[in-house]
XYZ file of C-alpha atoms in Angstrom:
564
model
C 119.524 125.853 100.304
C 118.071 125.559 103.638
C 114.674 123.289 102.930
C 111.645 125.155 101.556
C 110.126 128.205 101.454
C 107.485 127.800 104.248
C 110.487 126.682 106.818
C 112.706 129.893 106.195
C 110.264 132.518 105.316
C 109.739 135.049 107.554
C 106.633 135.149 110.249
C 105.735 138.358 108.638
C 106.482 137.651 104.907
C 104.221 134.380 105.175
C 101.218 136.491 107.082
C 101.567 139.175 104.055
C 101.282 135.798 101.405
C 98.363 135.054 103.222
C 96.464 137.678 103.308
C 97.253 138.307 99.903
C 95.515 135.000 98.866
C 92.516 135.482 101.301
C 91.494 138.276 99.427
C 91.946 137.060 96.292
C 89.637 134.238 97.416
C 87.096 136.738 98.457
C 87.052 138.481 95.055
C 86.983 135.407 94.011
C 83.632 134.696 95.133
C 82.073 138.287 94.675
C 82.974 138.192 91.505
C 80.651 135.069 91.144
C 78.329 136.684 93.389
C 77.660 140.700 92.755
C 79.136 140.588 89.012
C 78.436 137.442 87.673
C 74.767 136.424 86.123
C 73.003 133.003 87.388
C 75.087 130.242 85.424
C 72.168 128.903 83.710
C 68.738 130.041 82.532
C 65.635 127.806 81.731
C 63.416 128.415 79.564
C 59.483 126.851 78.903
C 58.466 126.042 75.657
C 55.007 124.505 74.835
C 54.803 122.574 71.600
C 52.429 123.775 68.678
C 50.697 121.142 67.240
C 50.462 121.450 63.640
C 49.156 119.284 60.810
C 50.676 117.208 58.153
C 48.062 116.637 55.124
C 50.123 113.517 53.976
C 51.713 114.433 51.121
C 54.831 116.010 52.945
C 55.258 112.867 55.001
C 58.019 111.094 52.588
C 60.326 113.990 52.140
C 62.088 116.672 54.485
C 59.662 119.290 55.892
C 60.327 121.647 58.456
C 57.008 122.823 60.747
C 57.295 126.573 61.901
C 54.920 127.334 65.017
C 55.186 130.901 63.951
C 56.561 133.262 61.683
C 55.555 134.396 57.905
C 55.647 130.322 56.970
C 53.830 129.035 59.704
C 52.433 125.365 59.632
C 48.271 124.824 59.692
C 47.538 124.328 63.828
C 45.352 122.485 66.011
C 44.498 123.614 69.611
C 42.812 120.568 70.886
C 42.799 117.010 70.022
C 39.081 117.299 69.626
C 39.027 119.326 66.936
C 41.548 117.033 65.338
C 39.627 113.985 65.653
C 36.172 116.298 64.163
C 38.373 117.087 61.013
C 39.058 113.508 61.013
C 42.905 113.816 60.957
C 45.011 111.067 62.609
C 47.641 111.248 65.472
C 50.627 110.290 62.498
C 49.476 113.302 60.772
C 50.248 115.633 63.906
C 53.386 117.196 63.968
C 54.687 118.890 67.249
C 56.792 122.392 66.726
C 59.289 124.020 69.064
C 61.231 126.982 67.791
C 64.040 127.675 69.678
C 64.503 130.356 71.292
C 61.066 132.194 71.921
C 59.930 135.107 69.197
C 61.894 138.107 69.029
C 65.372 136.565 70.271
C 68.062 134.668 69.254
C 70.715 131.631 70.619
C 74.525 132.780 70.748
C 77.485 130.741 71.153
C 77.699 132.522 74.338
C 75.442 130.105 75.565
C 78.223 127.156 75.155
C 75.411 124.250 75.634
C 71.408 123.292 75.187
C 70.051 120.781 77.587
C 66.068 120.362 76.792
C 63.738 118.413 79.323
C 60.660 116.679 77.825
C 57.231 116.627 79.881
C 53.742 115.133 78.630
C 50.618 116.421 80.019
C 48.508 113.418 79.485
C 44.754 113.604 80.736
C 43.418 110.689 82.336
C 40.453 108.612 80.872
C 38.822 105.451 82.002
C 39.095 103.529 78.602
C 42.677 104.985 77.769
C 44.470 104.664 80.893
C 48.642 104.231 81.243
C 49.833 100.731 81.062
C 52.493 99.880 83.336
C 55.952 100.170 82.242
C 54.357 102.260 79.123
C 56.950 103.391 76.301
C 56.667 106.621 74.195
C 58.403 106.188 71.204
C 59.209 109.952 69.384
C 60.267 110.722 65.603
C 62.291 113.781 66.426
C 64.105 116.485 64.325
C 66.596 118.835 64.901
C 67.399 122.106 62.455
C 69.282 125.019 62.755
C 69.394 128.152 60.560
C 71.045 131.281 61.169
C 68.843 134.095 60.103
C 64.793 134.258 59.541
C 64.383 133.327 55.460
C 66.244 130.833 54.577
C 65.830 127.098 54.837
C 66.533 124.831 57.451
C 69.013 122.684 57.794
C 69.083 119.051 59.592
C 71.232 119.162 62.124
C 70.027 115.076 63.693
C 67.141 113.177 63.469
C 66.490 110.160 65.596
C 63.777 107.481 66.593
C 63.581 107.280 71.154
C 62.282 105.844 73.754
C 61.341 107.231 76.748
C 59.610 105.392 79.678
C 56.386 107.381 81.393
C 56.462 107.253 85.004
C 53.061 108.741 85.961
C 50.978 108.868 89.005
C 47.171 109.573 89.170
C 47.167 110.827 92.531
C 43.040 110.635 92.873
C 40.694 107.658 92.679
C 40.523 106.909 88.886
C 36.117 107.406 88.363
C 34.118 108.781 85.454
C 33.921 111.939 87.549
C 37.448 112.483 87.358
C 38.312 112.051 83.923
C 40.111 115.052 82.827
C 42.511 115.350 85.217
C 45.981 115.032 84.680
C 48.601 112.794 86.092
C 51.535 113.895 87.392
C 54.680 112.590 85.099
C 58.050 112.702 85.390
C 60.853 115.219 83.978
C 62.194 113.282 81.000
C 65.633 113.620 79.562
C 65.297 114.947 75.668
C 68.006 116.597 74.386
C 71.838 117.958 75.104
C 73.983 119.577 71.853
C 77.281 120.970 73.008
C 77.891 124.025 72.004
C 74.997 126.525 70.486
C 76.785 127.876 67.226
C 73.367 128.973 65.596
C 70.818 131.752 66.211
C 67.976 129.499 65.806
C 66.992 125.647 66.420
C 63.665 123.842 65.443
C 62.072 121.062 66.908
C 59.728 118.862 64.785
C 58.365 116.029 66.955
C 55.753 113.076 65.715
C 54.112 110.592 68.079
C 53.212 107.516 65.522
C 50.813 105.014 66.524
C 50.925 101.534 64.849
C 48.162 99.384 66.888
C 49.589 96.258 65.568
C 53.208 96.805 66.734
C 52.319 97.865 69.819
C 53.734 101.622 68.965
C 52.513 104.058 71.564
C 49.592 102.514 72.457
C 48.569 102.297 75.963
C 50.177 105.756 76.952
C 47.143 107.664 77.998
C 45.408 110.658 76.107
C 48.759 113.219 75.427
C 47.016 116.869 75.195
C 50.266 118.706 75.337
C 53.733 118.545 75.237
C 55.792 120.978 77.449
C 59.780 121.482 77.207
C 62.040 123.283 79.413
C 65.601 124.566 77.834
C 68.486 124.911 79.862
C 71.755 127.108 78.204
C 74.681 128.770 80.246
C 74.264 132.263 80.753
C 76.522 134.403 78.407
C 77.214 136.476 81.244
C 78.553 134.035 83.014
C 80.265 132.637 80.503
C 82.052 135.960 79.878
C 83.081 136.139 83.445
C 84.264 132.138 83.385
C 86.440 132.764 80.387
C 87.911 136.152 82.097
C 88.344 134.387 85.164
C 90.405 131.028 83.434
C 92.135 133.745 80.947
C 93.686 135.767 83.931
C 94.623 132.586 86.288
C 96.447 130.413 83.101
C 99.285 132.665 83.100
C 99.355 133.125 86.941
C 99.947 129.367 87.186
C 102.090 128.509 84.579
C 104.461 131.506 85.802
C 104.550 129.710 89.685
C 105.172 126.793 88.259
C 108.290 127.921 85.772
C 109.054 129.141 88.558
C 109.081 126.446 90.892
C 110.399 123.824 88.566
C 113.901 126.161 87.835
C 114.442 126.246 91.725
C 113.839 122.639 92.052
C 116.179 121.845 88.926
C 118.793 124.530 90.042
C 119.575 122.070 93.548
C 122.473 119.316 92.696
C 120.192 116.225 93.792
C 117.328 114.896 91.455
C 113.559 116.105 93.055
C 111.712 113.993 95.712
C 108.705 112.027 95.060
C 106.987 115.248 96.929
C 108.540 117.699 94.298
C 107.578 116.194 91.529
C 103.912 115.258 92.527
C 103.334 119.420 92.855
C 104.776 119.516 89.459
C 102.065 117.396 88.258
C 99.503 118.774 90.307
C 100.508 122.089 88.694
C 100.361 120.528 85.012
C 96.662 119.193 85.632
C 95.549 122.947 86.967
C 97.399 124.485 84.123
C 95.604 122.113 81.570
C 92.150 123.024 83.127
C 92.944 126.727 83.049
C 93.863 126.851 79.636
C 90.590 128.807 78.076
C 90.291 126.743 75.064
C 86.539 127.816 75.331
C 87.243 131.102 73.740
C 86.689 129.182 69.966
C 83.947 128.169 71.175
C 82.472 131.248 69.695
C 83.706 131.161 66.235
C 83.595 127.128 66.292
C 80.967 124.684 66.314
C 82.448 122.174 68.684
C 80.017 119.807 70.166
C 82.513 118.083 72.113
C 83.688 120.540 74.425
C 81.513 119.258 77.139
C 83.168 115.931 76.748
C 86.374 117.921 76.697
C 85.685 120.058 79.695
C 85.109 116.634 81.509
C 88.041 115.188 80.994
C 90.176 117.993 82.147
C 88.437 118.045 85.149
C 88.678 114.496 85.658
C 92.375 114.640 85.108
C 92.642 117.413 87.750
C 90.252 115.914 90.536
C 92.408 112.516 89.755
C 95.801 114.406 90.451
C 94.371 116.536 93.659
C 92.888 113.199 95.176
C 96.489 111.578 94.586
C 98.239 114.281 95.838
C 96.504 114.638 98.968
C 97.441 110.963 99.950
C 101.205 111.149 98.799
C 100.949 114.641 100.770
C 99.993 113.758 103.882
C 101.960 109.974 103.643
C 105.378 112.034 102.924
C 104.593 113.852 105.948
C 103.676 110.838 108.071
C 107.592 109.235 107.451
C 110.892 110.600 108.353
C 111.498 112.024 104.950
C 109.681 115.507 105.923
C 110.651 118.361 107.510
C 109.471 116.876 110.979
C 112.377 113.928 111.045
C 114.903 117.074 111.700
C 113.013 117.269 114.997
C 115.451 114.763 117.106
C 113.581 112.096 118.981
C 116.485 113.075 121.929
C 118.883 114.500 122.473
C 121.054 114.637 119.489
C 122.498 116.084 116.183
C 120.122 117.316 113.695
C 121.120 116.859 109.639
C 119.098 118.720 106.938
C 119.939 118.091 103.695
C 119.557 120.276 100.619
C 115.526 119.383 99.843
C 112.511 120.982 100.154
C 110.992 117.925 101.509
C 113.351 115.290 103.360
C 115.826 115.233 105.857
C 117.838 112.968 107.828
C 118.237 112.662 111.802
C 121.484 111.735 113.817
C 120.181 109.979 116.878
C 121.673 110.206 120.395
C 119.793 107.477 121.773
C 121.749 103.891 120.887
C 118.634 102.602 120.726
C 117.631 104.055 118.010
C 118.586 103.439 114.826
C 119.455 105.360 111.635
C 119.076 102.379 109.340
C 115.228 102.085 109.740
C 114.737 106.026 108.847
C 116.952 105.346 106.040
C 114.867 102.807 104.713
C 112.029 104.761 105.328
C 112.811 107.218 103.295
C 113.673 105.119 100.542
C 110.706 103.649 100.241
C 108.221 106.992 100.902
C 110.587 108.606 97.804
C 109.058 106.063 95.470
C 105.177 106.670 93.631
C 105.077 102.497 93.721
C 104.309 102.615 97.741
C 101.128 104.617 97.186
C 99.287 102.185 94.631
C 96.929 101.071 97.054
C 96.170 104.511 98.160
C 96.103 105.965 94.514
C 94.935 102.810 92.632
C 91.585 102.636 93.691
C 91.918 106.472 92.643
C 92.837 105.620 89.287
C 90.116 102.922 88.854
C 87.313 105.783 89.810
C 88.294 107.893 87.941
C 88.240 105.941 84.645
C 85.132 103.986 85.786
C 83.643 108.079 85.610
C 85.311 108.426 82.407
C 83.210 105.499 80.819
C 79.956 106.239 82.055
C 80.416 110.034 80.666
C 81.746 108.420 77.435
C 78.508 106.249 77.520
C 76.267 109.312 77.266
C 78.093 112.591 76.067
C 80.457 110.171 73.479
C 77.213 109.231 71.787
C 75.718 112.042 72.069
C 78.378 113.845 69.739
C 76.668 111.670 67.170
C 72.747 111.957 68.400
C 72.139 114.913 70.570
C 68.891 112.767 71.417
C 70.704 109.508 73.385
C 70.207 109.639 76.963
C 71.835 106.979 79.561
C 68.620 107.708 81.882
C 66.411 106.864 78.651
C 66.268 102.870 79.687
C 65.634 100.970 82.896
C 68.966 99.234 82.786
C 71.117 103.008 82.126
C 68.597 104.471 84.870
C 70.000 101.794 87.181
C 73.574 101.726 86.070
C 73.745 105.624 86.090
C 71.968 105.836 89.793
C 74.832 102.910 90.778
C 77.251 105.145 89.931
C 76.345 108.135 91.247
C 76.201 106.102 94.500
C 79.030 104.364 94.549
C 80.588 107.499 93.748
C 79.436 109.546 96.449
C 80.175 106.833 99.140
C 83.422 107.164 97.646
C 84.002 110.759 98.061
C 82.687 110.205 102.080
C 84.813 107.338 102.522
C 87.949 109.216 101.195
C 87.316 112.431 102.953
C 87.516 110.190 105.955
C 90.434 108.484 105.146
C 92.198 111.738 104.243
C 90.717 113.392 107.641
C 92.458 110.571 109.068
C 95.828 110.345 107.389
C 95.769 114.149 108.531
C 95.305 113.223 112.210
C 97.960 110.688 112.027
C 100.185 113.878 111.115
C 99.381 115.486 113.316
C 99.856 112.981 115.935
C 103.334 112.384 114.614
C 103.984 116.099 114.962
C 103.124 116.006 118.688
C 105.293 112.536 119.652
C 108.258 115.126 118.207
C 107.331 117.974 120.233
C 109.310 115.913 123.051
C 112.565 116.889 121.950
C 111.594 120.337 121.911
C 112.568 121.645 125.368
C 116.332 119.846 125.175
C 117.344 122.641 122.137
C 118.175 126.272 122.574
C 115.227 129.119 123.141
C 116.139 130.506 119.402
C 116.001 126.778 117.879
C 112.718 125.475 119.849
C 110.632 128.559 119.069
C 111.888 128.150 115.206
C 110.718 124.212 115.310
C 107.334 125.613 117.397
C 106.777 127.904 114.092
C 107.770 125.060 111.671
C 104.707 122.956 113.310
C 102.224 125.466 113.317
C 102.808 126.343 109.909
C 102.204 122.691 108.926
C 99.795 122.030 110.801
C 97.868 125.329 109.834
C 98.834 124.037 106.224
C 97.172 121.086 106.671
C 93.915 122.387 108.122
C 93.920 124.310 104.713
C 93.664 121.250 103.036
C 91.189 119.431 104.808
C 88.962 122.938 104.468
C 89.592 122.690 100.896
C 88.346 119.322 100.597
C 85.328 119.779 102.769
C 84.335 122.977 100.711
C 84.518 120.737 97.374
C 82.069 117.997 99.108
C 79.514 121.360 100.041
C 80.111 122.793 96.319
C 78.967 119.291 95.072
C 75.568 119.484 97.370
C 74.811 122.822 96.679
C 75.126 122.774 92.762
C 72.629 119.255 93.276
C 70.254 121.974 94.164
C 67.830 124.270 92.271
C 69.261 127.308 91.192
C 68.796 129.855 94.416
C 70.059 133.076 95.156
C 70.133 135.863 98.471
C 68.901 139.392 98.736
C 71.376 141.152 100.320
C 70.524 144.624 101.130
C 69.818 145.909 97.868
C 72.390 143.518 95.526
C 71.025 140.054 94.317
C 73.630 137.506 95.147
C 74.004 134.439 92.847
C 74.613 131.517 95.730
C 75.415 129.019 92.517
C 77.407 131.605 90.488
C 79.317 132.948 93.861
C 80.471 129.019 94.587
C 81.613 128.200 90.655
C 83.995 131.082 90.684
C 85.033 130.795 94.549
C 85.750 127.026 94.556
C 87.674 127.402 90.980
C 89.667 129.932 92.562
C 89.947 128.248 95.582
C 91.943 125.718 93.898
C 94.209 127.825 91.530
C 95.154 129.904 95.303
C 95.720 126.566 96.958
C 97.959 125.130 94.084
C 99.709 128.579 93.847
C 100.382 128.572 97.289
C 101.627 124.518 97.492
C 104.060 125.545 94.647
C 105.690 128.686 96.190
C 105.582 127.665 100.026
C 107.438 124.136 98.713
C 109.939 125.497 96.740
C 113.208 125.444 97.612
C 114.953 128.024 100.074
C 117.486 130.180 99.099
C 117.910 131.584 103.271
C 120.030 130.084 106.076
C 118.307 129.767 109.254
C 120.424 131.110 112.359
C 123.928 128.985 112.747
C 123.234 126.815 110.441
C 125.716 127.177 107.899
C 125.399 125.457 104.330
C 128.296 123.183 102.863
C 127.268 121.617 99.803
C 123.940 120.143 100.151
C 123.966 119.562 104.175
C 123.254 121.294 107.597
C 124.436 120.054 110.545
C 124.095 120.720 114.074
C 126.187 119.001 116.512
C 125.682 117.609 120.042
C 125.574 120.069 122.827
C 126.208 117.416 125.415
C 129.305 115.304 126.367
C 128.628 111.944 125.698
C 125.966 112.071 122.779
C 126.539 110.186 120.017
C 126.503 111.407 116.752
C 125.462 109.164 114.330
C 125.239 110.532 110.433
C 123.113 109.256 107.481
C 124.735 111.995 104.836
């Protein structure tokens, strides 16, 4: 074999493969953006505030807002405190979803945001650094008449952070201050038709027990669930691509073990980079819908963790196989002088004219860019991230297998340590898109010094090497764009959810980058996989005798020096 596929292929074979992908990519993204649904939906819920008379208080009783059993309400606070009933006897009810519908396990999770609407008075004013603390309780049941079941119950925190943005009089008491969004609840998958919230607010003056957080009037919640739209189109999209991958990489691996040397560094790194894309593709989702599995979130994390980890790491070992002599551009002969290819998809060896150069030092070069251990400093730091990620997510959505209630964001120390990461992370991501911009200019830098030797080969030779370095080159510009569209995928789904009018089709921005960026990388792994696989064409002369090409000096007086 004559090196890889993107050396001997055909101008016109490799335009066709192109093509080919670009379109997929642009189904890709319409499918996200004319078919698919918005990938979330929120929904407002206002509490009902219902009485307890007392004698319910010591064993388990559920508090329906509405329906054929549903509890004794209040609508004010006055008229609670004129029937003389006290705030531990208030119970506040949220029936999930709204009358007349029902949850599915199409919805795959339930994220509920908490928000007070607490009415400022001049004797019952916000303390600084004020803490609510909530008895909450979570059932489920899966059809209108019968009971319901506990799902979790928990005791929280949650810190106010409210502003009274007028001057705090007697004439403006009433008014409401303006409080933060507060983290409430996440469950992981929604495996019932219907969820009930039962919330109490106890006050115990003497223990300091929500006192000093304002007059509370309402409370408001907003839950967020996938779409099952979207989820259908997610799971057709991961369904289809799973076997598309796997197959390449079969593929690839058979031509790669079919060649009498063992793989490259190079080689084996696309194996692995085809592993983690298989492992994310694989739509374990689908029992989602007959199971109740909480963790999948969790689950879904780590995969992607795994697969980010392997991309980032493969980019670096990429472009720093490409920087030594152990690529296709050390066949490009730094004079005048014989060229040696040997049987790899990746490396190749150089006889030098020039006695001034030496042989030895690419030798050693590419004995030390075939081993992983020369990239720890590039891929440890990597490695470190990417665990450091996989705590923090442990630290909420581990715990939260066990109390859908926990939130990291719940105390000032997790609001700090969360924000930290975040932060770090993101300087992270800036400061290795910079590095890998770069390594990538350092490529193509190297390319360039070779183009020297260029004009001393034949017409049919040079303008093969000319097509070798703009497919590389082009190659790598596909890499960078891939990276650079991951970076605007992370701003844009930081955003609200948004969409376009286009003519007269709605398109879903958020929906339209999901499925375009997840395709984007199952095209650009497909693509590393067949365009690196080994060759089965001979290029011009260049005849193959066992696992070596050679071409010879075309000058008297060269010297031929060989590495084989």
């Amino acid at each position: 074999m004559a090196g890889a596929i993107i050396e001997n292929m055909s101008t016109k074979k490799l335009v066709i493969v192109g093509v080919t992908l670009l379109l997929f990519q642009a189904f890709a993204f319409m499918v996200g953006g004319l078919i698919a649904p918005s990938p979330t939906t929120a929904v407002h819920y206002l509490a009902t505030k219902c009485v307890d008379t007392g004698k319910h208080q010591q064993e388990t009783k559920w508090f329906m807002p509405w329906g054929p059993n549903q509890c004794t309400k209040l609508r004010t606070f006055d008229e609670a405190m004129a029937k003389k009933i006290e705030a531990n006897n208030i119970v506040f009810a949220v029936h999930i979803p709204l009358p007349n519908k029902e949850m599915s396990p199409w919805f795959q999770f339930m994220l509920v945001i908490l928000q007070f609407d607490i009415a400022f008075k001049m004797y019952n004013q916000i303390e600084e650094g004020a803490m609510a603390t909530i008895d909450v309780g979570l059932a489920y049941r899966d059809d209108t008449v019968s009971e319901w079941t506990e799902m979790a119950h928990s005791f929280e925190q949650r810190k106010l952070n409210c502003n009274f943005t007028t001057t705090k009089t007697f004439e403006n008491e009433g008014r409401y201050y303006e409080c933060d969004l507060l983290p409430f609840m996440e469950v992981g998958s929604v495996a019932h038709k219907y969820y009930l919230l039962n919330i109490r607010l106890p006050v115990n003056e003497r223990k300091k027990i929500n006192v000093g957080i304002g007059e509370i009037k309402d409370i408001r919640f907003v839950g967020i669930h996938q779409n099952g739209g979207f989820t259908k189109v997610w799971f057709a999209m991961k369904t289809f691509l799973t076997p598309s991958i796997l197959i390449i990489m079969i593929w690839y691996w058979r031509r790669i073990t079919l060649m009498s040397r063992p793989p490259v560094l190079l080689e084996k790194v696309i194996l692995a980079l085809g592993i983690s894309m298989t492992f994310i593709n694989i739509p374990v989702e689908w029992f989602s819908i007959g199971f109740n599995w909480t963790w999948m979130l969790l689950f879904g994390d780590i995969r992607q963790g795994i697969f980010y980890s392997m991309l980032l790491s493969f980019w670096i070992i990429f472009c720093g196989e490409h920087l030594m002599g152990t690529t296709l551009f050390a066949t490009l002969a730094l004079g005048r002088g014989q060229v040696k290819m040997c049987e790899s998809s990746v490396s190749a060896n150089k006889n030098f004219a020039q006695p001034d150069l030496h042989p030895t030092k690419n030798l050693q070069d590419q004995t030390e860019r075939n081993r992983f251990s020369v990239y720890w400093k590039q891929v440890g730091p990597i490695v470190f991230g990417s665990f450091c990620l996989f705590i923090f997510d442990m630290c909420e959505r581990g715990v939260q297998l066990t109390n859908p209630f926990y939130s990291i964001w719940a105390s000032d120390v997790g609001t700090e340590l969360a924000m930290a990461f975040i932060i770090v992370a993101g300087i992270c991501a800036c400061l290795y898109f910079l590095f890998l911009c770069f390594m990538v200019f350092q490529v193509f830098r190297n390319i360039s010094g070779k183009r020297t030797s260029l004009p001393a080969m034949s017409k049919a030779r040079r303008l093969h090497y000319e097509g070798l370095i703009f497919r590389f080159k082009f190659l790598m510009l596909v890499t960078l764009t891939c990276a650079a569209m991951t970076v605007i995928f992370f701003i844009i789904s930081q955003v609200n959810e948004g969409h376009w009018h286009w003519g007269e089709h709605t398109v879903q921005v958020n929906s339209a980058f999901f499925t375009g960026i997840y395709g984007m990388w199952n095209l650009y792994v497909f693509a590393i996989m067949f365009l690196y696989a080994p060759s089965h064409k001979r290029y011009g002369d260049e005849q193959t005798s066992g696992q070596c090409i050679t071409v010879g000096p075309r000058f008297p007086g060269e010297r031929r020096v060989s590495l084989a």
